[in-house]
Every structure is written in C-alpha cells, then in structure tokens.
mmCIF file of C-alpha atoms in Angstrom:
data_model
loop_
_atom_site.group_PDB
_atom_site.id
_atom_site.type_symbol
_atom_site.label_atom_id
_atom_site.label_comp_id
_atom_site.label_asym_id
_atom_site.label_seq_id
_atom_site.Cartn_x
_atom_site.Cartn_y
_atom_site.Cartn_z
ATOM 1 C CA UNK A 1 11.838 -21.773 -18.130
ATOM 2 C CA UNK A 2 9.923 -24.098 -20.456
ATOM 3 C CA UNK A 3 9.098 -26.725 -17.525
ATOM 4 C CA UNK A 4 7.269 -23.820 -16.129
ATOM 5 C CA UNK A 5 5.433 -22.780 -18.747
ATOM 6 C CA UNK A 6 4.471 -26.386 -19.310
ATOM 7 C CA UNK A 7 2.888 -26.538 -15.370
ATOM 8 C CA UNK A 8 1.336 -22.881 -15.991
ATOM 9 C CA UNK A 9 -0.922 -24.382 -18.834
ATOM 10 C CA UNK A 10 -1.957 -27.709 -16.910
ATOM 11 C CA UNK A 11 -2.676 -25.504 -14.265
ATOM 12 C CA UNK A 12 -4.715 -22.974 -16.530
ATOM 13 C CA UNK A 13 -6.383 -25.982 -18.241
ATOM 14 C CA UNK A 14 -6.951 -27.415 -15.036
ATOM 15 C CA UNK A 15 -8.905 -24.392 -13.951
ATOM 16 C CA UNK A 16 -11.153 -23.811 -16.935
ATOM 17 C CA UNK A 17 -13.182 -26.184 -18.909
ATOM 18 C CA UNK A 18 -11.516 -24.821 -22.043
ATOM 19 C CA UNK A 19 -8.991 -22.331 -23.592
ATOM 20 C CA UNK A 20 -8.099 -21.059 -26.795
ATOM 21 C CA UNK A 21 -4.698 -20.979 -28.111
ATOM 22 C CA UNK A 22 -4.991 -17.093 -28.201
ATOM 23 C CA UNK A 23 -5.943 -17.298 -24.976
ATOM 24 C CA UNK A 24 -3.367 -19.754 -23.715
ATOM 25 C CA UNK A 25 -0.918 -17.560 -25.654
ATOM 26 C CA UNK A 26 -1.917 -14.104 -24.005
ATOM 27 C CA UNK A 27 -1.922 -16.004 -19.908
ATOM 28 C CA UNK A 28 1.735 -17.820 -21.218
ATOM 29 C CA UNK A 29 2.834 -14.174 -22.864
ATOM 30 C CA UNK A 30 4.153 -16.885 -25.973
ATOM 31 C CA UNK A 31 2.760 -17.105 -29.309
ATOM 32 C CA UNK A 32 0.233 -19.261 -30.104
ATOM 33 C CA UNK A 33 2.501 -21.431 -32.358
ATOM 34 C CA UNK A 34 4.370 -22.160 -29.136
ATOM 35 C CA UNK A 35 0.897 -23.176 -27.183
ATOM 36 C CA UNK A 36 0.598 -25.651 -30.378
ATOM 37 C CA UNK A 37 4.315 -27.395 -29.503
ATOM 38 C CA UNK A 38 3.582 -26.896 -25.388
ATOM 39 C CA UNK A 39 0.141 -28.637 -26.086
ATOM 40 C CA UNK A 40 1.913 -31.472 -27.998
ATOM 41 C CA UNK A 41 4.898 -31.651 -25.798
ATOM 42 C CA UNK A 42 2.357 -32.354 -23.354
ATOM 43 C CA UNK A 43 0.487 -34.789 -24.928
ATOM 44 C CA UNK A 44 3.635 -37.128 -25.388
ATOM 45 C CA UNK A 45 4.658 -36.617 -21.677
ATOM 46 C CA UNK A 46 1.335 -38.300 -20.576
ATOM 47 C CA UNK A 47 -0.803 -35.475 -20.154
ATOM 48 C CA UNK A 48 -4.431 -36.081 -21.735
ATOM 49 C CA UNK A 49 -4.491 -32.595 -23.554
ATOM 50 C CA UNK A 50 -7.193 -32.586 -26.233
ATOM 51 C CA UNK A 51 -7.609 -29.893 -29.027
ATOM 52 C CA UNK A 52 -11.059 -29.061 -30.016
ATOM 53 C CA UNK A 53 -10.892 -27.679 -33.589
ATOM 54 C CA UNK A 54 -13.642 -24.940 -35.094
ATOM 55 C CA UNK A 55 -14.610 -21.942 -34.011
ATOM 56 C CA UNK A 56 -15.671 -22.840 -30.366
ATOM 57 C CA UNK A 57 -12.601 -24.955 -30.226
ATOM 58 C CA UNK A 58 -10.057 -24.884 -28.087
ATOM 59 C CA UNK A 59 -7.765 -26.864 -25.692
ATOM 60 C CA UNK A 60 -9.203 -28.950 -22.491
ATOM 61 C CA UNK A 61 -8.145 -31.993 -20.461
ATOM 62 C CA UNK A 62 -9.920 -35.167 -20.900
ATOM 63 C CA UNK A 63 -11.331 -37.396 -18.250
ATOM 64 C CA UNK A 64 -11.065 -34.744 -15.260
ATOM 65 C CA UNK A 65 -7.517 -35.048 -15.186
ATOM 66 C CA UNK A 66 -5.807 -33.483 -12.074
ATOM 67 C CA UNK A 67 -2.130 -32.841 -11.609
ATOM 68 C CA UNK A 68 -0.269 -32.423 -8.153
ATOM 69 C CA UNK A 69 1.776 -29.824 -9.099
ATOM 70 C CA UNK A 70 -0.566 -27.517 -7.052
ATOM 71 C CA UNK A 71 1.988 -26.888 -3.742
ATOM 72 C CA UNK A 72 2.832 -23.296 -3.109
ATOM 73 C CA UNK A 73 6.472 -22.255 -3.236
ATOM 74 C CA UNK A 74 7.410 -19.643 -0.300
ATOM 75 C CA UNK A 75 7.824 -16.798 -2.696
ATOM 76 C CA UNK A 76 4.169 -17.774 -4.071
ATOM 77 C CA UNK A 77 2.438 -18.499 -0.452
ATOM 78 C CA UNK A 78 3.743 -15.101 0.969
ATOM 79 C CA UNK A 79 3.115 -13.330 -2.339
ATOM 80 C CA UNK A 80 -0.763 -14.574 -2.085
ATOM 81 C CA UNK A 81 -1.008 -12.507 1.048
ATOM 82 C CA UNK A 82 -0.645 -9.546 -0.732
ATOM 83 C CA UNK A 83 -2.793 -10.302 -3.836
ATOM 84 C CA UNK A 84 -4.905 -7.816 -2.632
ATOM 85 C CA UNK A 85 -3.074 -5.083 -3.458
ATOM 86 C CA UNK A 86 -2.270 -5.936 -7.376
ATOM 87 C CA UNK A 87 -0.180 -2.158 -7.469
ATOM 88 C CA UNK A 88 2.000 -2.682 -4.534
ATOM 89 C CA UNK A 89 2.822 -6.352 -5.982
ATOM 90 C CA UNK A 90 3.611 -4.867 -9.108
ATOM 91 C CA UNK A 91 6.051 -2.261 -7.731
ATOM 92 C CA UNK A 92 7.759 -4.694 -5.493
ATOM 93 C CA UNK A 93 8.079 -7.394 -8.233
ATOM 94 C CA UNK A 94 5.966 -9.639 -6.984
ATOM 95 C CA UNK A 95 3.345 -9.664 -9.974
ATOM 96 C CA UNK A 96 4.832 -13.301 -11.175
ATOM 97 C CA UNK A 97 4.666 -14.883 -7.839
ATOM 98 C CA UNK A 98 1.107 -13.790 -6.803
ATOM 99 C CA UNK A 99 0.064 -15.170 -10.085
ATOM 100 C CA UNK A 100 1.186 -18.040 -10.143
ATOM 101 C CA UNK A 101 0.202 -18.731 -6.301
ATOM 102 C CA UNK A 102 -3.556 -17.392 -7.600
ATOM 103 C CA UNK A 103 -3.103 -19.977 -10.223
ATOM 104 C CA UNK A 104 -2.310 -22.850 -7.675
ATOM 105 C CA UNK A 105 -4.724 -22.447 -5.568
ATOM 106 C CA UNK A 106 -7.113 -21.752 -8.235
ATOM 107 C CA UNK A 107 -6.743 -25.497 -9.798
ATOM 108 C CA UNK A 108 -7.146 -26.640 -6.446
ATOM 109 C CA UNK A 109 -10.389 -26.168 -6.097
ATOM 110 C CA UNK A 110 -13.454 -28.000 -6.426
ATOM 111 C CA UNK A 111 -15.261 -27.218 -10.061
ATOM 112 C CA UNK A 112 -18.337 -25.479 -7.945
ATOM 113 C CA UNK A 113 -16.052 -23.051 -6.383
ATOM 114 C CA UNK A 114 -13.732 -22.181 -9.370
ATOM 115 C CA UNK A 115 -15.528 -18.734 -10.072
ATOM 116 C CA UNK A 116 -14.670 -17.728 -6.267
ATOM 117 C CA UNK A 117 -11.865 -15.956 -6.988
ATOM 118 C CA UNK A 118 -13.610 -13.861 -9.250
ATOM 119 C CA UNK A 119 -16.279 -13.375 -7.225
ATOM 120 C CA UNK A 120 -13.819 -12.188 -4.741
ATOM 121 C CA UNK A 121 -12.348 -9.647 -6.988
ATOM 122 C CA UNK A 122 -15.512 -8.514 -8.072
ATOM 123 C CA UNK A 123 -16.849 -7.430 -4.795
ATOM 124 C CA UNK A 124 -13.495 -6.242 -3.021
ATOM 125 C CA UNK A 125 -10.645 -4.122 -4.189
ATOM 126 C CA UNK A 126 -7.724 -1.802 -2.460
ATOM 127 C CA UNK A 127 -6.437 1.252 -3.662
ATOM 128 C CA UNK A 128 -3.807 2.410 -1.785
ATOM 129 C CA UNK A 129 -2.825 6.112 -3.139
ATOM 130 C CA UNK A 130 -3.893 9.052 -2.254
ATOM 131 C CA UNK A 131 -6.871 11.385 -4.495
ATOM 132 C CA UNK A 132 -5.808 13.999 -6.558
ATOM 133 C CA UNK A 133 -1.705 12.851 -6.554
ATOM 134 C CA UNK A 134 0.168 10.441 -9.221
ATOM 135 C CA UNK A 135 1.314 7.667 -7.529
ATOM 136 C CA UNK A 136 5.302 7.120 -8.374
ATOM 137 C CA UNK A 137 7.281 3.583 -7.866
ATOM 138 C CA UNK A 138 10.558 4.334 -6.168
ATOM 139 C CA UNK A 139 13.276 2.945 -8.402
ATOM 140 C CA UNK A 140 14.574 0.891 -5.698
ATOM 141 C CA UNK A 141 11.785 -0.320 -4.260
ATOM 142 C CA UNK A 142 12.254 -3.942 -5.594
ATOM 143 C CA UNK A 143 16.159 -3.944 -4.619
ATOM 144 C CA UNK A 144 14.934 -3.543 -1.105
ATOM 145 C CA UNK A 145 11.695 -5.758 -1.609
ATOM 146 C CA UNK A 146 13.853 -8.591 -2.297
ATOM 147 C CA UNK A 147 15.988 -8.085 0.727
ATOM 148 C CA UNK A 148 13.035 -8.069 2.685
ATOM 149 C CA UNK A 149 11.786 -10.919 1.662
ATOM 150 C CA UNK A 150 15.488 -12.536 1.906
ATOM 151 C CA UNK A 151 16.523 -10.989 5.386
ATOM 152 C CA UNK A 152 19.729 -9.617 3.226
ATOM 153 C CA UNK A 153 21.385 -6.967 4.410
ATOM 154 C CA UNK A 154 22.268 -3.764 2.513
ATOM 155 C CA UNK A 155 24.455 -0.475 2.478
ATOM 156 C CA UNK A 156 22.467 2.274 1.531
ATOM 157 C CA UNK A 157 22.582 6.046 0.963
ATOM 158 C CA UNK A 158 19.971 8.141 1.472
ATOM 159 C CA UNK A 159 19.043 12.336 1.161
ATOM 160 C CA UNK A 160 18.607 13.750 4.721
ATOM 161 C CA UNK A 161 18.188 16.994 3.957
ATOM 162 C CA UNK A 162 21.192 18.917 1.714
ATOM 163 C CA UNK A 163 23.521 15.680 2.708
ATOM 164 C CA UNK A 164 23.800 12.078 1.943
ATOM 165 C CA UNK A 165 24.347 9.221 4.402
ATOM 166 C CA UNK A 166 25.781 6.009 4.216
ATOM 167 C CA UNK A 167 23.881 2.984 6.372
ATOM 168 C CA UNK A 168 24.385 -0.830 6.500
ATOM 169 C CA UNK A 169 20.750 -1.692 7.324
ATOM 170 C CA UNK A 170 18.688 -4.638 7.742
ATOM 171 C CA UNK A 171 15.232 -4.462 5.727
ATOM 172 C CA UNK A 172 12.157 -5.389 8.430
ATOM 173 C CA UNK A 173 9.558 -4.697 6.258
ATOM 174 C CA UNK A 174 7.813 -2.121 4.047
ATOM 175 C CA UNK A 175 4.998 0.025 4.664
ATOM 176 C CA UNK A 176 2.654 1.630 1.730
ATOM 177 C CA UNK A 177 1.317 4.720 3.154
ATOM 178 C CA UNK A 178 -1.331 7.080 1.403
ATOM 179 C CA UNK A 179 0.921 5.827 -1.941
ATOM 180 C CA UNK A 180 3.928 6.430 -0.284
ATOM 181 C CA UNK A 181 6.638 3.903 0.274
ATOM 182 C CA UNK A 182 8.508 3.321 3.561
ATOM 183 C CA UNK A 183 11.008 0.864 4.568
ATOM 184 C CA UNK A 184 11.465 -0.022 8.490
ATOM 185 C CA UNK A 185 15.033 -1.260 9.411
ATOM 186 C CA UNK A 186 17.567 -2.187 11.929
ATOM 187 C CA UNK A 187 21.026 -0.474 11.854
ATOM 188 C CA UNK A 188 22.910 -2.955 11.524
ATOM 189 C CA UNK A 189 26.092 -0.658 13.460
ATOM 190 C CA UNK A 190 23.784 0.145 16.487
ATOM 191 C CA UNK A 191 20.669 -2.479 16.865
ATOM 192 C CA UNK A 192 18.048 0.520 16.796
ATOM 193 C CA UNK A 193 14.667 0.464 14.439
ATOM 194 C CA UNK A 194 14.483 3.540 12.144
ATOM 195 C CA UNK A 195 11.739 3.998 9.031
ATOM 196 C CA UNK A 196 13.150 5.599 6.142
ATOM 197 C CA UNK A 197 10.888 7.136 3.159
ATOM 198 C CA UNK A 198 12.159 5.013 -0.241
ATOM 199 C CA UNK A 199 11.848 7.555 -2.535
ATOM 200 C CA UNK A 200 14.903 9.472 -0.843
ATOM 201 C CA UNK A 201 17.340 6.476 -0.967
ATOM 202 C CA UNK A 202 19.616 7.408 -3.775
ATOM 203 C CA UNK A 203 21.742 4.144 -4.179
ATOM 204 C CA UNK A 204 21.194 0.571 -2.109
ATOM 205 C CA UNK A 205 23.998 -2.322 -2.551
ATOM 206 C CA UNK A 206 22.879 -6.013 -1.419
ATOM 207 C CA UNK A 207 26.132 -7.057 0.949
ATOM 208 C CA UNK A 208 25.292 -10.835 0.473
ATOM 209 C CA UNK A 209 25.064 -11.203 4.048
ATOM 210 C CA UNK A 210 21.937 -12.634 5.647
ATOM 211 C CA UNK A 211 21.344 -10.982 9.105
ATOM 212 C CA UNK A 212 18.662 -12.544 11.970
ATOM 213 C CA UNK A 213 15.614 -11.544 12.155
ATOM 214 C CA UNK A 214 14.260 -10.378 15.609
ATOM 215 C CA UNK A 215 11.526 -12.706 16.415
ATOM 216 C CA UNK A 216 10.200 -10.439 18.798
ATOM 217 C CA UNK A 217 9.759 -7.454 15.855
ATOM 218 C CA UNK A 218 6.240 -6.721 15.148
ATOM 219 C CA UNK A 219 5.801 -4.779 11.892
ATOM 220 C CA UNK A 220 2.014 -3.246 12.460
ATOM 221 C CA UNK A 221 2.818 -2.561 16.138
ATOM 222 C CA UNK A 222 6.104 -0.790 15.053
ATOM 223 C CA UNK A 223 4.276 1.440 12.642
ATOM 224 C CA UNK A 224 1.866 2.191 14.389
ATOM 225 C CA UNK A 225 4.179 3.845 17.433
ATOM 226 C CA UNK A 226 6.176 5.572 14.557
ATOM 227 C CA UNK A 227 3.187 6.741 13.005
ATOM 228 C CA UNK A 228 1.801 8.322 16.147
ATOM 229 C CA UNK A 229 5.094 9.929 17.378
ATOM 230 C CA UNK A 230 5.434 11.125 14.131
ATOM 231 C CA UNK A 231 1.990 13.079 14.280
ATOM 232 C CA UNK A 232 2.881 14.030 18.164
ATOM 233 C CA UNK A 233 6.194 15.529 17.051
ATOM 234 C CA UNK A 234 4.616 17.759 14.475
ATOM 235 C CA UNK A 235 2.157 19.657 16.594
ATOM 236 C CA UNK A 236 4.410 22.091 18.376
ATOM 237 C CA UNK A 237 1.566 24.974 18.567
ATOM 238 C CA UNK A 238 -1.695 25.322 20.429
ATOM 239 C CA UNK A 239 -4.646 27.447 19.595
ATOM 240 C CA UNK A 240 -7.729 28.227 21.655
ATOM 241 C CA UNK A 241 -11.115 27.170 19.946
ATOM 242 C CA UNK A 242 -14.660 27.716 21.184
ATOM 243 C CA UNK A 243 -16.928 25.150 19.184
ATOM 244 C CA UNK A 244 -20.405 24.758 18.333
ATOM 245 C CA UNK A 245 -22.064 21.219 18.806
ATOM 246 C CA UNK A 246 -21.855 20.947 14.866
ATOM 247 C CA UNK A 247 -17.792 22.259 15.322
ATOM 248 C CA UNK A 248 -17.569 19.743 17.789
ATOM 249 C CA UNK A 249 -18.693 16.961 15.516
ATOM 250 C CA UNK A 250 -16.679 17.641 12.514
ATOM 251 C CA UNK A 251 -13.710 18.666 14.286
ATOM 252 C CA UNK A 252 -11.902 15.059 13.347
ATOM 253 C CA UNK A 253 -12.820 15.621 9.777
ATOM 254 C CA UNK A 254 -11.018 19.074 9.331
ATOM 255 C CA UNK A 255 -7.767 18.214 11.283
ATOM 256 C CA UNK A 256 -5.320 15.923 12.617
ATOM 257 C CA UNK A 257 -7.376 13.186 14.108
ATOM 258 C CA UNK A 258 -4.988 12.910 16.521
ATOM 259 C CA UNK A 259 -4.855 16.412 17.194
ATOM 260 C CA UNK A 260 -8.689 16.500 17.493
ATOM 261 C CA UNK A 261 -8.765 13.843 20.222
ATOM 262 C CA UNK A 262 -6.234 15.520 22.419
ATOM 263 C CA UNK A 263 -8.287 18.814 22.165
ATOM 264 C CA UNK A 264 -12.048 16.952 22.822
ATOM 265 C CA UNK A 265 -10.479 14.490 25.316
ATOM 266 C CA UNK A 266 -10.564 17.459 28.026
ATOM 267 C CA UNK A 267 -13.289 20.191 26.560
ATOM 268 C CA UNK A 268 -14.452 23.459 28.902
ATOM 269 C CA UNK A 269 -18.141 23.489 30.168
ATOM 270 C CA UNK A 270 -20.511 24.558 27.718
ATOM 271 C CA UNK A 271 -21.550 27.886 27.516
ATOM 272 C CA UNK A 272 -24.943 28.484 27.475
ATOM 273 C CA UNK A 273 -25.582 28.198 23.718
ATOM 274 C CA UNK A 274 -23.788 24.534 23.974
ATOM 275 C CA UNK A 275 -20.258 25.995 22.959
ATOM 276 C CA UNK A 276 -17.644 24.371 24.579
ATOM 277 C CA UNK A 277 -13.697 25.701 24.571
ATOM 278 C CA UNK A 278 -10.700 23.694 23.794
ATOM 279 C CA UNK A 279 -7.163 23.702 23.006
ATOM 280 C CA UNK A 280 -6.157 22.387 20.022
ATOM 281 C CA UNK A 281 -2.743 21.225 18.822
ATOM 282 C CA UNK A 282 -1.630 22.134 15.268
ATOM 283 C CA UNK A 283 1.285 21.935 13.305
ATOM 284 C CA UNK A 284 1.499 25.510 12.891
ATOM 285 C CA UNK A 285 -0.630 28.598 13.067
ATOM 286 C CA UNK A 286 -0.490 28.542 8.851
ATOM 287 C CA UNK A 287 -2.002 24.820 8.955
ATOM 288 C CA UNK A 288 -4.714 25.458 11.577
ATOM 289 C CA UNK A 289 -6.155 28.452 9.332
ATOM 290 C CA UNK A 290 -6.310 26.172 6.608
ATOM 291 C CA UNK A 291 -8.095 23.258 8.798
ATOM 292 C CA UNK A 292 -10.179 25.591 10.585
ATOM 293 C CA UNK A 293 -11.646 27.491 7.813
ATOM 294 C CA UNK A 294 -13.079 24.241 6.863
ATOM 295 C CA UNK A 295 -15.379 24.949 9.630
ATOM 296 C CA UNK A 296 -16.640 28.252 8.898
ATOM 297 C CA UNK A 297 -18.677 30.037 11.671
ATOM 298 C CA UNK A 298 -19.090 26.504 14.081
ATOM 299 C CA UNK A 299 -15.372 27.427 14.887
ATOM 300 C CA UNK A 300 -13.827 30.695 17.072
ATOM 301 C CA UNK A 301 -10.995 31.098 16.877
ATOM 302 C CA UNK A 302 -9.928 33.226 20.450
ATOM 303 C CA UNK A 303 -6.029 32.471 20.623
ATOM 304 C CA UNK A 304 -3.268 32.854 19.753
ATOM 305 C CA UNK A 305 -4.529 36.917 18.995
ATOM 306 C CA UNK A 306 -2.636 37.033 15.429
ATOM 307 C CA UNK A 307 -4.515 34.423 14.401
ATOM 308 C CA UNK A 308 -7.536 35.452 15.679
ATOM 309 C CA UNK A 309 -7.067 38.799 14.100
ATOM 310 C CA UNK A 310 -6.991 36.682 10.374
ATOM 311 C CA UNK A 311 -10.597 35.053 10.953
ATOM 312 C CA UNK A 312 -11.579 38.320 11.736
ATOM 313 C CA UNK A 313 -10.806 40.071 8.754
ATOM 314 C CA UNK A 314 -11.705 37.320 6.609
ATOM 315 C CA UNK A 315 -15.454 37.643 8.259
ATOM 316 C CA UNK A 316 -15.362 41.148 7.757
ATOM 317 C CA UNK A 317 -14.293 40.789 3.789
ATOM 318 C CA UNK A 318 -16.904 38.075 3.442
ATOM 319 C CA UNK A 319 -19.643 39.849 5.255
ATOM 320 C CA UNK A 320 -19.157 42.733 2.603
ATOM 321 C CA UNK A 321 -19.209 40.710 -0.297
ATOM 322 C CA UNK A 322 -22.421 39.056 0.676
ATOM 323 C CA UNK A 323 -24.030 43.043 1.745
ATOM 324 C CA UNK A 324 -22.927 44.508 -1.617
ATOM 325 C CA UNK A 325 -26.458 43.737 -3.191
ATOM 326 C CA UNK A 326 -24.891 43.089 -6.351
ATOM 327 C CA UNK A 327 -25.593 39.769 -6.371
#
C-alpha cells in the first residue's frame, strides 16, 4: 500500500513543477505529516525530492528527474477508456484505476503538453442521465463490473415480474443507458445472449469460474439489435395521421424516432395544401395522445375513431376557452 503511495507522489511531482504538502496530502488522501515521512523516505531511496520552505514552498524534483514507473497496468489502460465518463467509473469502481492511469500518462508527457489533459476536460464532458430524474447506482453494479472485467462467471437472481429467477450467467459487458444500467450476458446453461436491467438483480454470487469469451461478440452491435427490437416490440398499435409540412418536420421530435421513420418512410400524396397521410406506430393509443399533442394543429388525427373523438373534444374545450373574451 505504501510502495504505491510512494510512486503516486513521484508521479504527481513528476507532473507539476511543485506541490504543497496540503496538496500532496489531499491527491494521497494521507495527512500531511505522512507526505513529510513519504518525502523523506524518498529522499533516502535515491529520489532527488527537494522541499522548498516559506509560503510559496513546497515539494519538487531536482534536475528534471524522470522515473519509469509510467507503464499502464490492464486495470489502468482499460479504465482510461472510460475516463470520460467520471460517474459511470465511479459506480463501477473504477475511480482508483482511471486515476492512476490519468496520472501515468500524465507524467509521461512532454512539459509543453502537461496542461492537455486539462484542456481536454475543459472543453469536453459526458453526462450520461437523463433531465429531470435522480440518477441511482445499482448496489451490485460493481459485483458484476468486476466480473466483467474478469470474464467470471456468476449465479444471479433477478425480479421478472412478481417472481424471482435463478441464472448462472456470463457478464459480456455493461451498457449505461439514459442513466440506466444494463448488463448483456451469456447463459451459461443454454449459450444464448440476453440483457438484463441491474437495478432488478436482487442477489449476484461470483462462482470463481472463468468462462471464454466469444471472440466473435460485439458489444455496440449487440445493443444496438436489442435496442431496436426492443422499440419494434413495443409498438403494437397504428394510428392514421394527416400532417402538415411543419408536422412532418417535427414528427421525430414528438415520438419514437423509430416509430417516426417507419410512418415517413412510405407517406400518401400530398393533398393540395401539402398535407400528406401516414400511419404511425405507437405504443399505445394513451402514448400517441401524449406525443401527438405535442404537435398541436400540424397533426390530424383521423384513426383509430376513439382517438380521434379525444382531439376533437380537446379542440372544442380549447376553442371555448380562447372565445370566452375574458381574457
């Protein structure tokens, strides 16, 4: 634990011109008494560290000293791929790793480039969850990180609706979506690729076996197939839509997008005030009053009739509160 700490703070000197001990202290999470005995521990193993006393003091390495110890463990190199998204690291346990990888690579660099980094983080910056929702960890989220990362199988139980099922699974990856977590994984019983929502696993037991990975598994590819059937297995109902030009254009901004392709890919002639007639795919005919109010009058509604019927009254009752004259 201590022979890390002691390459942290090369590295960190390494990096900067100069650090304070209360600095030092805060990056090594140790008190700055410690930094004093790391700094002199240091010292006595060879390592030109130099203290700077007064109040623009602090500790440095003489003579442009450079240590070796730069080279990226795994769990650091494939931990710096993901530094990007400083939340998701955090929830999978990764925080450590993607540090000190940052750190590596940042003492590896020439003095003119040490602020690019910064600049980097500065410029660029991912937030993954959804607006208007508190994003939640799943508890065992870094249980099944770390058997992604190991290819280590586990036996899991999960909520699928009022029961619980038992699975001996082998963790492909993970997938943050819109702030929510999702695990893809082989069955280990049956060979086939399921994704399974984290937050409903209720219990997940490493077995201490390591399975193969299927070279031939593609993670993005995968997701995106299981994304798309997803969406295609939700829209069981149709309605019949006669849209402006302006309805036309911000159809894909008031449903599905997938939903909105299928009903544009194949549009009626336009009538002769430019309307054109589709039909549009929905979840439900609940979910395509909400989306299609969005589009006020650039949207007609002229099937199913129930639904129709609804826009119609809601035209009527907002036609009479704008004629009141009250206003």
């Amino acid at each position: 634990m201590r022979a890390a700490r002691l390459i942290k703070m090369v590295l960190l000197l390494q990096s900067r011109p100069v650090m304070t001990a209360a600095e030092l202290a805060r990056e090594l999470e140790v008190s700055e008494r410690t930094v004093t005995r790391d700094a002199q521990a240091l010292s006595e193993a060879g390592v030109p560290v130099y203290a700077d006393r007064g109040r623009a003091g602090g500790y440095r390495l003489v003579g442009g000293y450079r240590t070796r110890l730069t080279g990226l463990a795994r769990g650091e190199a494939e931990a710096l791929f993901l530094s990007g998204v400083p939340g998701a690291l955090r929830e999978m346990g990764l925080a450590d790793a993607a540090s000190a990888a940052r750190l590596k690579v940042s003492a590896a660099l020439l003095p003119s480039l040490r602020d690019a980094p910064d600049t980097a983080a500065q410029r660029f910056h991912l937030d993954a969850p959804a607006w208007f929702r508190e994003p939640e960890t799943p508890a065992l989220l870094p249980v099944l990180a770390e058997a992604v990362w190991d290819d280590g199988r586990v036996l899991a139980r999960y909520r699928r609706g009022p029961d619980t099922v038992e699975r001996r699974l082998e963790p492909y990856g993970l997938v943050l979506k819109a702030g929510v977590w999702y695990l893809c994984a082989q069955v280990a019983t049956n060979g086939s690729f399921r994704t399974y929502r984290i937050d409903r696993f209720t219990a997940v037991d490493p077995l201490g076996e390591r399975f193969d990975r299927d070279p031939e598994f593609d993670l993005p590819g995968f997701w995106a197939e299981q994304a798309e059937r997803f969406a295609r297995s939700i829209l069981r109902a149709e309605v019949v839509v006669r849209l402006s030009p302006e309805g036309v254009r911000r159809l894909p901004h008031a449903v599905d997008p997938l939903a909105a392709r299928a009903a544009l890919a194949e549009p009626g002639a336009p009538d002769a005030a430019g309307r054109v007639t589709v039909t549009l795919p929905v979840e439900s005919e609940e979910v395509a009053y909400e989306q299609l109010t969005a589009l006020g009058p650039e949207a007609e509604v002229l099937a199913p009739a129930a639904l129709r019927e609804r826009f119609a009254a809601d035209a009527a009752r907002a036609a009479a509160l704008y004629h009141r004259g009250d206003g």
